[in-house]
C-alpha positions as a Python dict, from the first residue, in 0.01 Angstrom:
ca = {
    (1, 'X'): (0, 0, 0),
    (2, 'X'): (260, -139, 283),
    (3, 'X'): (338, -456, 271),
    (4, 'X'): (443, -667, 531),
    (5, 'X'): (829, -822, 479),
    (6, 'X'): (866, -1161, 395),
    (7, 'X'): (1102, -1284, 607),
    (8, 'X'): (963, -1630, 698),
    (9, 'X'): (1114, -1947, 521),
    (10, 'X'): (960, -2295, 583),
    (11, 'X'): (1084, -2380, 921),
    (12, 'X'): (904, -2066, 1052),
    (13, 'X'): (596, -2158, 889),
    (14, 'X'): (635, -2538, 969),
    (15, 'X'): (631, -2380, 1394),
    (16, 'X'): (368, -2145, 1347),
    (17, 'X'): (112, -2423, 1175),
    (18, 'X'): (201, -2711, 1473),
    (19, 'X'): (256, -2463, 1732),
    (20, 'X'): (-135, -2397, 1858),
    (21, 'X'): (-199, -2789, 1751),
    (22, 'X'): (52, -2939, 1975),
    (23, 'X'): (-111, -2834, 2299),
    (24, 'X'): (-164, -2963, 2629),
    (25, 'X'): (-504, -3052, 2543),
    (26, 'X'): (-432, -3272, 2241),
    (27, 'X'): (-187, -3477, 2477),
    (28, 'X'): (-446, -3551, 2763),
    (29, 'X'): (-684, -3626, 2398),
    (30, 'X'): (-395, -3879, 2293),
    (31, 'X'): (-405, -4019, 2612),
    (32, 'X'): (-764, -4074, 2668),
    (33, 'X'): (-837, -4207, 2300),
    (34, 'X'): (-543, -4510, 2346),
    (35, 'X'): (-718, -4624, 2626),
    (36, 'X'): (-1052, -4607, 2494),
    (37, 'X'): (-979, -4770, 2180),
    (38, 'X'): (-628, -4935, 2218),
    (39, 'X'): (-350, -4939, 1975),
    (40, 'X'): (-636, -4933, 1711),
    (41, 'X'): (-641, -4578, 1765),
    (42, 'X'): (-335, -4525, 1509),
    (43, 'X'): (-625, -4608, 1261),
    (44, 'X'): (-836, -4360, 1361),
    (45, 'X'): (-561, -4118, 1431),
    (46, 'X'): (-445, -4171, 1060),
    (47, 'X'): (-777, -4151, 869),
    (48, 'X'): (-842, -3779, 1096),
    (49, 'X'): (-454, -3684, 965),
    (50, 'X'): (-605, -3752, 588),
    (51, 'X'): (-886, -3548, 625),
    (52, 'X'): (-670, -3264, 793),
    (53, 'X'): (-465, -3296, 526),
    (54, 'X'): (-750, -3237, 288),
    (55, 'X'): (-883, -2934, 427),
    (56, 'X'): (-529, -2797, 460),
    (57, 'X'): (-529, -2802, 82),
    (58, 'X'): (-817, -2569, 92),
    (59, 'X'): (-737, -2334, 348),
    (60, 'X'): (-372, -2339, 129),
    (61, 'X'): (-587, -2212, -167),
    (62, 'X'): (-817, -1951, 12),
    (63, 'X'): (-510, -1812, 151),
    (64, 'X'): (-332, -1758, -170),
    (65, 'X'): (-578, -1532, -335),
    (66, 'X'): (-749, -1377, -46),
    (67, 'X'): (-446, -1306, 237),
    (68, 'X'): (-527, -1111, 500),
    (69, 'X'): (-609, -1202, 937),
    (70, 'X'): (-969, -1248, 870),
    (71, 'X'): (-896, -1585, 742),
    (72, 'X'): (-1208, -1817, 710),
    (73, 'X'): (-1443, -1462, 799),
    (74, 'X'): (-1305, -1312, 456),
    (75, 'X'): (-1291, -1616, 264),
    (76, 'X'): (-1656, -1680, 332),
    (77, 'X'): (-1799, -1312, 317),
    (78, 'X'): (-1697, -1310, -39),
    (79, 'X'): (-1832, -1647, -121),
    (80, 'X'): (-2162, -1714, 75),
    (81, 'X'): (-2219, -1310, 236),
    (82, 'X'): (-2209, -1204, 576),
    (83, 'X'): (-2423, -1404, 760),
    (84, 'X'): (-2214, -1735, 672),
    (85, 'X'): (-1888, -1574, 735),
    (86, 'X'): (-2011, -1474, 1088),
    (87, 'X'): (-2093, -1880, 1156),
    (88, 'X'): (-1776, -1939, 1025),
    (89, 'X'): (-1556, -1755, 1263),
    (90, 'X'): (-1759, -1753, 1562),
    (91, 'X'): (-1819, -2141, 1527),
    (92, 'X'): (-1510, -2259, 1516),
    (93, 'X'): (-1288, -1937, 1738),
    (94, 'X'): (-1581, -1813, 1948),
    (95, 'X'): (-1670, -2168, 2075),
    (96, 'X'): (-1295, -2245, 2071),
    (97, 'X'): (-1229, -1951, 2308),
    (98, 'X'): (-1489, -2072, 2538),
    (99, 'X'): (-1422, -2407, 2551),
    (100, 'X'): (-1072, -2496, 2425),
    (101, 'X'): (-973, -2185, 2601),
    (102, 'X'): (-1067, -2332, 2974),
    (103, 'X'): (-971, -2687, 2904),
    (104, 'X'): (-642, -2577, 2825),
    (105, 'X'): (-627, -2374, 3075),
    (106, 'X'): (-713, -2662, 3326),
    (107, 'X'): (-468, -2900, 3122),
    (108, 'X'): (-179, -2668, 3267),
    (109, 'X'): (-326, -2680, 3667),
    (110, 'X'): (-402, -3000, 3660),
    (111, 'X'): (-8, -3028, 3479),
    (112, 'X'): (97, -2870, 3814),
    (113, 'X'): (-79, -2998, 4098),
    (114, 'X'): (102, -3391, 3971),
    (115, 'X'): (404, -3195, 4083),
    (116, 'X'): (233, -2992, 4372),
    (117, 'X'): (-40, -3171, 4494),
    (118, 'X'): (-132, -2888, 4779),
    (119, 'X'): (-206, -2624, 4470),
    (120, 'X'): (-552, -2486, 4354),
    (121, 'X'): (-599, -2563, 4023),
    (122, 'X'): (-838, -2277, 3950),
    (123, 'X'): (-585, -2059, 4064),
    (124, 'X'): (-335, -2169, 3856),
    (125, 'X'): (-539, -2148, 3546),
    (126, 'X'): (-641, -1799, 3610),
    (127, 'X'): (-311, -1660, 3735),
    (128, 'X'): (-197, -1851, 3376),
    (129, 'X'): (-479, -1645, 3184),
    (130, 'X'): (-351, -1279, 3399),
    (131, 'X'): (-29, -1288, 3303),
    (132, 'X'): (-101, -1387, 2928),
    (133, 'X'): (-363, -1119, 2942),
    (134, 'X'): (-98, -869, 3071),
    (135, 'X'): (152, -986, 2814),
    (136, 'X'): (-81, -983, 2543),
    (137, 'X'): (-229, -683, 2603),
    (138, 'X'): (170, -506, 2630),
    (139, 'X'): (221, -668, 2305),
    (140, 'X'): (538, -833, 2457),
    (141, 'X'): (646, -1177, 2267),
    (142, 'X'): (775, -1461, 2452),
    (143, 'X'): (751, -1711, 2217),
    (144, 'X'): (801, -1567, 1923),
    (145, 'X'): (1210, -1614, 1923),
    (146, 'X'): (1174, -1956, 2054),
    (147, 'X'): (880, -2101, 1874),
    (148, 'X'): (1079, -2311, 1634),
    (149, 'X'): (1311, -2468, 1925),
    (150, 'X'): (975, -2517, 2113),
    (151, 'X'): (810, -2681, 1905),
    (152, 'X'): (1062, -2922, 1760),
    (153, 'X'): (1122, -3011, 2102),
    (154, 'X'): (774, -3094, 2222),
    (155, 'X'): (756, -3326, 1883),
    (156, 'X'): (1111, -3493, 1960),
    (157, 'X'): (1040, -3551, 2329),
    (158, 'X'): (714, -3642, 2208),
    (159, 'X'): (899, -3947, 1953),
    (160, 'X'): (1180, -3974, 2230),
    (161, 'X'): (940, -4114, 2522),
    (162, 'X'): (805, -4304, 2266),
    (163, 'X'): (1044, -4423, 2141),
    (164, 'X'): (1230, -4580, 2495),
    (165, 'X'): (866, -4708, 2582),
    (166, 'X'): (817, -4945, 2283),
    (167, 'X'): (1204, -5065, 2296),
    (168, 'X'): (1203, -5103, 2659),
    (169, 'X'): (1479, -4839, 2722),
    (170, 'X'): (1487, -4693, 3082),
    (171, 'X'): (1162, -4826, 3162),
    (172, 'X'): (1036, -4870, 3487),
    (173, 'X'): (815, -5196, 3450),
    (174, 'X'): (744, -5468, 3198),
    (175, 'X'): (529, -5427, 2892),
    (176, 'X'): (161, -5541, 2952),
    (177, 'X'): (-13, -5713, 2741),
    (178, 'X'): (-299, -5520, 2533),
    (179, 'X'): (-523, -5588, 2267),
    (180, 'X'): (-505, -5371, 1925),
    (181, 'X'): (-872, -5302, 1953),
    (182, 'X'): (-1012, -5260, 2316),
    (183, 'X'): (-1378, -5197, 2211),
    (184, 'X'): (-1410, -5343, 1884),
    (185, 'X'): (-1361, -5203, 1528),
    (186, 'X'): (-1663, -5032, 1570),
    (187, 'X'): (-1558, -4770, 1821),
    (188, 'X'): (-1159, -4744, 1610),
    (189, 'X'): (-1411, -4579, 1300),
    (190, 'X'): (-1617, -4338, 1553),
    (191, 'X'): (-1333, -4237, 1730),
    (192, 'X'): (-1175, -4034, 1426),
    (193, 'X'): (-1313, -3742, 1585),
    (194, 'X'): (-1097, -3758, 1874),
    (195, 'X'): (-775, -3866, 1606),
    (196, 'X'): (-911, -3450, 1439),
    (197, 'X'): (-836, -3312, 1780),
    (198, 'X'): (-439, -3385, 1766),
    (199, 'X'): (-482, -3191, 1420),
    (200, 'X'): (-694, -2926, 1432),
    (201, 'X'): (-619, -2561, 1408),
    (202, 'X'): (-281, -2653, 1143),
    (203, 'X'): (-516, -2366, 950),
    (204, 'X'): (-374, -2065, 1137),
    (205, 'X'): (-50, -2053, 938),
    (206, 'X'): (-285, -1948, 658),
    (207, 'X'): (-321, -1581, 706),
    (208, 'X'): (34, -1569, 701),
    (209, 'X'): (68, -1590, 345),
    (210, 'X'): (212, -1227, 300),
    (211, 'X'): (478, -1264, 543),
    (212, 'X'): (623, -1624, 440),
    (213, 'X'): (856, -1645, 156),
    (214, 'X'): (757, -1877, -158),
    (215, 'X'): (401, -1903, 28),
    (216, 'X'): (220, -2121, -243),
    (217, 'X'): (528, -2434, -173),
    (218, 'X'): (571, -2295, 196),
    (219, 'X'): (223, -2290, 322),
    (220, 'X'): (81, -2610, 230),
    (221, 'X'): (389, -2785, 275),
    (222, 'X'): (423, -2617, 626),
    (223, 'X'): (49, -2750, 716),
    (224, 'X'): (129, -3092, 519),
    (225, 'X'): (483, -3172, 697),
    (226, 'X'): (333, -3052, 1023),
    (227, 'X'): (34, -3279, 1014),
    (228, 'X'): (303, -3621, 927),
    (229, 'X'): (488, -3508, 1209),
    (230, 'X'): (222, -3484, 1455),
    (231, 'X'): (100, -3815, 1376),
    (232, 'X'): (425, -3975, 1388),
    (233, 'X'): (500, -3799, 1694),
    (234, 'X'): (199, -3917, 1831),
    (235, 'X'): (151, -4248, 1752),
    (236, 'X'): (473, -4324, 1937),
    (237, 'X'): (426, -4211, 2248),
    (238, 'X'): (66, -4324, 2220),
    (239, 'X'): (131, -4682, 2116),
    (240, 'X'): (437, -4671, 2441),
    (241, 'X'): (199, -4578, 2717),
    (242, 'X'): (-64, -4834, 2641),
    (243, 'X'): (186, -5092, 2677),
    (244, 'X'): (271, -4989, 3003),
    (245, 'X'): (-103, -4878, 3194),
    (246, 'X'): (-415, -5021, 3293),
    (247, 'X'): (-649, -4880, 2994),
    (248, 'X'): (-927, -4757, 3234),
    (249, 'X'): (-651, -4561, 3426),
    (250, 'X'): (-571, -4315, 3116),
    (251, 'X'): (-992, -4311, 3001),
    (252, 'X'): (-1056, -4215, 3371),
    (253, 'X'): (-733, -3975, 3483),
    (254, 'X'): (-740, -3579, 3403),
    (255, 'X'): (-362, -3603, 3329),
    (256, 'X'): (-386, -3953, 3150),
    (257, 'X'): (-84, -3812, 2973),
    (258, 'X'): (137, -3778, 3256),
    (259, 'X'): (39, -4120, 3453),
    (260, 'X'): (87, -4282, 3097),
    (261, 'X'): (442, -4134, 3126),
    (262, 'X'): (502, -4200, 3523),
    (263, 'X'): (432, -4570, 3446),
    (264, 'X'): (605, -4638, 3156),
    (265, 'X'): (969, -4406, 3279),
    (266, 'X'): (879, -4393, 3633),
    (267, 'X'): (864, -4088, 3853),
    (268, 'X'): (1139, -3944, 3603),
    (269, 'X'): (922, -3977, 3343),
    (270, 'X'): (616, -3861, 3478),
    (271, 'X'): (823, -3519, 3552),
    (272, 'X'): (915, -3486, 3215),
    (273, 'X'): (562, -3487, 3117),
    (274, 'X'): (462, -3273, 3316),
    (275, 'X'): (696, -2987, 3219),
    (276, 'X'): (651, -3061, 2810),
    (277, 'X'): (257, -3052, 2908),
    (278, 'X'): (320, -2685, 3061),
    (279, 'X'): (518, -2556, 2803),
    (280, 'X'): (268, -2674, 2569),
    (281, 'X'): (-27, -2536, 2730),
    (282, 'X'): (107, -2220, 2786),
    (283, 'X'): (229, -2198, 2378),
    (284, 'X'): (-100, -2297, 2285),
    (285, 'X'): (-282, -2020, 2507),
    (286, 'X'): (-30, -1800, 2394),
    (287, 'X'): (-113, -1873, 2021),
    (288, 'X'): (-487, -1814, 2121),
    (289, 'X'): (-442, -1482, 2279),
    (290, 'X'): (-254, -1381, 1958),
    (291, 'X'): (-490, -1547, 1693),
    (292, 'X'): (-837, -1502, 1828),
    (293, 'X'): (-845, -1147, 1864),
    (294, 'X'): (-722, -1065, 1550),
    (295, 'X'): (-1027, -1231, 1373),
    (296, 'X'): (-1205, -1043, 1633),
    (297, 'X'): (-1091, -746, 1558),
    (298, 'X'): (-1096, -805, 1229),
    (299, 'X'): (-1506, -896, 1227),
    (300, 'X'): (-1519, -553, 1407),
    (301, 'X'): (-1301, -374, 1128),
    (302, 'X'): (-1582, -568, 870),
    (303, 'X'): (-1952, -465, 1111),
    (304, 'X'): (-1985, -807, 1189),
    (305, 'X'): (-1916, -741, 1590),
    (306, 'X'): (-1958, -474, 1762),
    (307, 'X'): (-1719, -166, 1696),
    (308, 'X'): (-1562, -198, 2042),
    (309, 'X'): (-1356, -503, 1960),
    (310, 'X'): (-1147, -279, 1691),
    (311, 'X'): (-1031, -68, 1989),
    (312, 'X'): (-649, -46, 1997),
    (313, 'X'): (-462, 47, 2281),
    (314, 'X'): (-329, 400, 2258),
    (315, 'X'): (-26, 304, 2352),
    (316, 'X'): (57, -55, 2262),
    (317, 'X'): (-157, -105, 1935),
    (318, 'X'): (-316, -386, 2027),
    (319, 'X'): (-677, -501, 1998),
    (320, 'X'): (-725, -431, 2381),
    (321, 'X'): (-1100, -500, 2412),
    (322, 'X'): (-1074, -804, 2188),
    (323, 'X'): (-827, -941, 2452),
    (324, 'X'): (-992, -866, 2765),
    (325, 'X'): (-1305, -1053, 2608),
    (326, 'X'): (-1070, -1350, 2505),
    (327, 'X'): (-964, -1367, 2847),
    (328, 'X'): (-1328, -1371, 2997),
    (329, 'X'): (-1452, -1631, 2745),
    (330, 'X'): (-1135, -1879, 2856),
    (331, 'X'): (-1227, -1769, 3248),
    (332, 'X'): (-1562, -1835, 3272),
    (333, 'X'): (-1621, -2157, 3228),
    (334, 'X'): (-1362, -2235, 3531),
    (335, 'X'): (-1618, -2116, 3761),
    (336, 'X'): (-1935, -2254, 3623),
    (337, 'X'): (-1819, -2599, 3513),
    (338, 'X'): (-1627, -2851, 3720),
    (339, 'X'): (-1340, -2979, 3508),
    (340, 'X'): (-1394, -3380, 3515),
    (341, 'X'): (-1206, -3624, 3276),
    (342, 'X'): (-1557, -3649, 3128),
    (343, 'X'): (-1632, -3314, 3149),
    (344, 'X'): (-1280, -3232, 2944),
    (345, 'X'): (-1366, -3446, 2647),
    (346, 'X'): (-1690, -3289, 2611),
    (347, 'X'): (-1611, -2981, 2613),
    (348, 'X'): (-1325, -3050, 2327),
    (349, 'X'): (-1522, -3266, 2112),
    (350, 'X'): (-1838, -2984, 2146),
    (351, 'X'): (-1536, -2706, 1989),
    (352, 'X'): (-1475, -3028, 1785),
    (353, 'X'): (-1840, -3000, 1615),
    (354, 'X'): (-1823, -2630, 1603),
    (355, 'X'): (-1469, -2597, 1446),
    (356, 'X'): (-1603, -2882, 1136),
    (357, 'X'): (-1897, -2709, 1051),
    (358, 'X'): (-1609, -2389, 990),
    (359, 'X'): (-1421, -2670, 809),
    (360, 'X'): (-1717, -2760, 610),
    (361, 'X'): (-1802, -2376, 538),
    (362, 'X'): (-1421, -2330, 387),
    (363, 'X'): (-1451, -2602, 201),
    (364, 'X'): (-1783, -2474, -8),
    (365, 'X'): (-1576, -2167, -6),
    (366, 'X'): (-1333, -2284, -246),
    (367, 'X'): (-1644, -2452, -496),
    (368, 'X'): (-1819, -2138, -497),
    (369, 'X'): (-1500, -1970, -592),
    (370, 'X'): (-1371, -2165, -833),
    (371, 'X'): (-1714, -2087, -992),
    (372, 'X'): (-1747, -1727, -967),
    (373, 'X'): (-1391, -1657, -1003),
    (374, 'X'): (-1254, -1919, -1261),
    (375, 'X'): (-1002, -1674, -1433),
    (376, 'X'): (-822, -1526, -1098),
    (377, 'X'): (-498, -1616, -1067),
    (378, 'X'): (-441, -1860, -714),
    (379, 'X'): (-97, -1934, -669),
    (380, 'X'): (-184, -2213, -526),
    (381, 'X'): (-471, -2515, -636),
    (382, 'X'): (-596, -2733, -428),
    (383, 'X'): (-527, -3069, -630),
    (384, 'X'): (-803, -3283, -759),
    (385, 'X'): (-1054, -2996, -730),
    (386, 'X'): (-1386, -3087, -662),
    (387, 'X'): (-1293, -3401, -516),
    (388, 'X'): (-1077, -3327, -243),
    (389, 'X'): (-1353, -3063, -98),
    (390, 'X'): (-1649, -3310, -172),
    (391, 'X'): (-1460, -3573, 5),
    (392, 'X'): (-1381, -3330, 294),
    (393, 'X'): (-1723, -3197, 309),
    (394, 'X'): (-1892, -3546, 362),
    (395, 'X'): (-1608, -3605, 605),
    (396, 'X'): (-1669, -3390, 776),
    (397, 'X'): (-1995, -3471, 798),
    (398, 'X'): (-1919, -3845, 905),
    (399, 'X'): (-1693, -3702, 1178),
    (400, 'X'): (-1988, -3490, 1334),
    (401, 'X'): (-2221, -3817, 1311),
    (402, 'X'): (-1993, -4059, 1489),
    (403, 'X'): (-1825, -3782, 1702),
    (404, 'X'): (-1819, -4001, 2015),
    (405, 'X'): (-1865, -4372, 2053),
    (406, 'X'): (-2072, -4374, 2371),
    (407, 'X'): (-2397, -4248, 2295),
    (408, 'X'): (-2524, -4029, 2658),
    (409, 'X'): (-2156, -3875, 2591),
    (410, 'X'): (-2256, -3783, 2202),
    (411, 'X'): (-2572, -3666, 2317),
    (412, 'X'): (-2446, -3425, 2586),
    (413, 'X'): (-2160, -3313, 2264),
    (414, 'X'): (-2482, -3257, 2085),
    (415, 'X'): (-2681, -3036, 2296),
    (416, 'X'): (-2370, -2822, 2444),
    (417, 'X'): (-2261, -2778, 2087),
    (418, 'X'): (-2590, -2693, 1948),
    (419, 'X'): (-2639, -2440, 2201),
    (420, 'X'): (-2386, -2222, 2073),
    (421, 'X'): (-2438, -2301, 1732),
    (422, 'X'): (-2795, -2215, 1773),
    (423, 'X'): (-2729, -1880, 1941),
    (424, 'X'): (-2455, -1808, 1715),
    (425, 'X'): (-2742, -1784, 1442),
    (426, 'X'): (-2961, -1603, 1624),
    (427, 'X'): (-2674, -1346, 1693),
    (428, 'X'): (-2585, -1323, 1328),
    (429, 'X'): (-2931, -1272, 1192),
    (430, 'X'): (-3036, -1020, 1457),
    (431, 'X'): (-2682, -830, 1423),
    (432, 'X'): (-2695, -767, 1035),
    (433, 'X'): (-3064, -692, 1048),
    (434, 'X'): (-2975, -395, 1331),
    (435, 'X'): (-2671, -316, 1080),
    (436, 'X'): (-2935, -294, 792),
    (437, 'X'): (-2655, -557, 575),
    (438, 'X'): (-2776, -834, 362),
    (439, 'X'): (-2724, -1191, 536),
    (440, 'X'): (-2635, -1405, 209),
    (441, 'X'): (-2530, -1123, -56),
    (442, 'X'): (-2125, -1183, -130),
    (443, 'X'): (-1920, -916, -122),
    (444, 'X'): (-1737, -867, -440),
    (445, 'X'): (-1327, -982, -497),
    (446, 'X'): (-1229, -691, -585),
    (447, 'X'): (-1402, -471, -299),
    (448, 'X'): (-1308, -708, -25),
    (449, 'X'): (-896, -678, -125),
    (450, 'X'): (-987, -327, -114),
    (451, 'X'): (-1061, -309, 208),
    (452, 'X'): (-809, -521, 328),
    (453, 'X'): (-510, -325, 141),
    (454, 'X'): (-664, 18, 322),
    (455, 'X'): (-674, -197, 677),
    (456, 'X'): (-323, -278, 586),
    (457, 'X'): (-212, 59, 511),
    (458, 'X'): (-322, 214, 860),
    (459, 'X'): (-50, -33, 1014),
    (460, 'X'): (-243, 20, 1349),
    (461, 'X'): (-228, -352, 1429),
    (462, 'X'): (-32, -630, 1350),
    (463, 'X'): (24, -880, 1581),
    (464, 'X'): (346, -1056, 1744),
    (465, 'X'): (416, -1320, 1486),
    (466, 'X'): (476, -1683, 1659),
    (467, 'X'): (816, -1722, 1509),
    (468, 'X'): (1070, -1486, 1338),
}
């Protein structure tokens, strides 16, 4: 059976697990939540880093005894059957290609017309999605090399901004004043939602459990150091800009991150915003054309899409067909929806709902295991087993509940979400009853590694890693 090398020590790991979460998206989230809430956001920003941290202990485990790209889609199809495992990846990577994919996307234009006012911001986010496409597609990697100095450097300018802000260092006007809760305490404790997005997707260093060295310290400590960092990072910049901006100015703006910036450092600043928001958009879409067609791909390899998304290219080896449709799903919505500082947040906190209810799934994953598989060795335990997955679980749940505090916003997060969610269903039901395959039978340990080891032994794909 081949084996891929392991080769990547913590640092690796630590860039590959904050690389897709620090995106331009999260920072325009950041933004947006401090003036909603007010420096009372660190709350909810540090209760959603908790949780994270929870279901990062999970994923940790799931990884360690079944590794492979598949991720949460092979996790789940041994514990709960096909059906389950097709909710599982297509809620929480199908919706985020289609909705995460655009915003992002839009996060970069919008990035670029502060600088260049004249530009088309459709444009730009489709000439962005080309030439990832094209580079994807070659199977050239850009970031790979660089992902450690990348990230490190988004999280330190990040803590550096931040950091001059709240001592009043280079400035360019006085601190305002600003109360700690804006809203109330009520809308700090439904706001955690919006504290998940600056943590969500720390998961995809999981299926990278073969290639890291000492994976069952690396791994979680990658996704555990990562998530600290994030929040520290964070929390300073957030806690600077409010001090510095009208509140309604960063709720209403579709670059709240970048006037935040511009009024705390001045046009300087602003600048400098601007080009860390780029950089992080395009390393996030990057880390999406690289991720999300592997688990398609993967589904294919499994029946559970259509064979066409296992096509590689002849040349390149690359899951060709599963890229083109990655780059469609982040496309389309730029021409159907118009890309409002409303519009944003609902389309990220829809994902949001989407991407739990994966969260929840994983985290039944690992009861149901424990159960059927007591005796298997994991090389990694989640600690405090079943607490730590009953506590995520209902979570989870809260976060879904109280995902927005205004309620015709939640309601419009509802419906969009439960859209997809609801054909997602219908898809998966109809698909394995065409494929004749059971929808709830689990496929067995042992004949899941299997097929995995025989996958691995082709060598016909396996993707650019993020950092080597």
């Amino acid at each position: 059976m081949a084996k891929l090398k392991k080769k990547l020590g913590f640092w690796q790991a630590y860039a590959t697990a904050t690389g897709l979460v620090v995106s331009g998206s999260t920072m325009v989230t950041l933004a947006y939540s401090m003036g909603l809430v007010g420096p009372g956001f660190i709350i909810s920003a540090l209760i959603a880093m908790i949780i994270s941290i929870i279901i990062a202990l999970s994923y940790a485990e799931l990884a360690s005894i079944i590794p492979g790209s598949g991720m949460v889609g092979d996790y789940t199809s041994v514990a709960m059957g096909k059906f389950m495992s097709i909710i599982a990846v297509l809620g929480g990577y199908f919706v985020l290609s289609v909705m995460v994919g655009a915003a992002e996307t839009m996060t970069a234009g919008f990035a670029a017309q502060s600088l260049f006012p004249n530009i088309n911001v459709t444009v730009v986010s489709l000439l962005l999605l080309t030439i990832f496409l094209v580079i994807n597609v070659l199977g050239v990697e850009i970031f790979g090399s660089i992902q450690v100095v990348l990230t490190l450097g988004l999280m330190i300018t990040l803590s550096v901004m931040g950091l001059f802000g709240l001592f009043d260092v280079f400035t360019a006007t006085a601190q305002l004043p600003v109360d700690f809760t804006l809203n109330g305490w009520g809308t700090v404790f439904q706001s955690i939602a919006l504290g998940i997005w600056l943590f969500i997707g720390i998961e995809f260093v999981a299926p990278m459990v073969e290639e890291v060295k000492n994976p069952s310290k690396n791994i979680p400590r990658a996704m555990i150091f990562g998530l600290l960092s994030i929040f520290v990072a964070d929390m300073l910049f957030g806690l600077a800009i409010i001090r510095y901006i009208d509140p309604s100015i960063l709720v209403g703006s579709s670059i709240p991150q970048i006037d935040g910036a511009g009024a705390m450092l001045g046009e300087k600043g602003a600048t400098w915003m601007m080009i860390v928001t780029l950089f992080a958009a395009a390393s996030s879409i990057n880390s999406m054309f690289a991720a999300v067609p592997r688990m398609f791909y993967g589904m294919a390899r499994d029946g559970l899409l259509p064979k066409q998304f296992s096509y590689l290219h002849p040349r390149f080896r690359t899951p060709m067909v599963s890229i083109i449709a990655v780059f469609l799903l982040f496309a389309l919505p730029l021409f159907l929806l118009k890309m409002t500082p409303e519009m944003f947040n609902i389309l990220i906190l829809s994902a949001c709902i989407t991407w739990i209810i994966s969260y929840m799934i994983a985290q039944l994953d690992v009861i149901i295991l424990r159960k059927r598989y007591a005796n298997i060795e994991r090389p990694f335990k989640s600690p405090f087993y079943p607490y730590t997955q009953i506590i995520g679980i209902l979570a989870c749940v809260y976060l879904i509940i109280t995902i927005h505090p205004e309620t015709a916003v939640k309601m419009q997060i509802y419906g969009l979400a439960g859209s997809f969610f609801i054909g997602i269903c219908i898809y998966a039901f109809l698909w394995l009853k065409f494929k004749n395959q059971p929808l709830f039978q689990p496929v067995a340990l042992s004949e899941k590694r299997i097929m995995m080891d025989l996958e691995e032994d082709k060598e016909d794909y396996i993707p650019a890693r993020k950092a080597e």
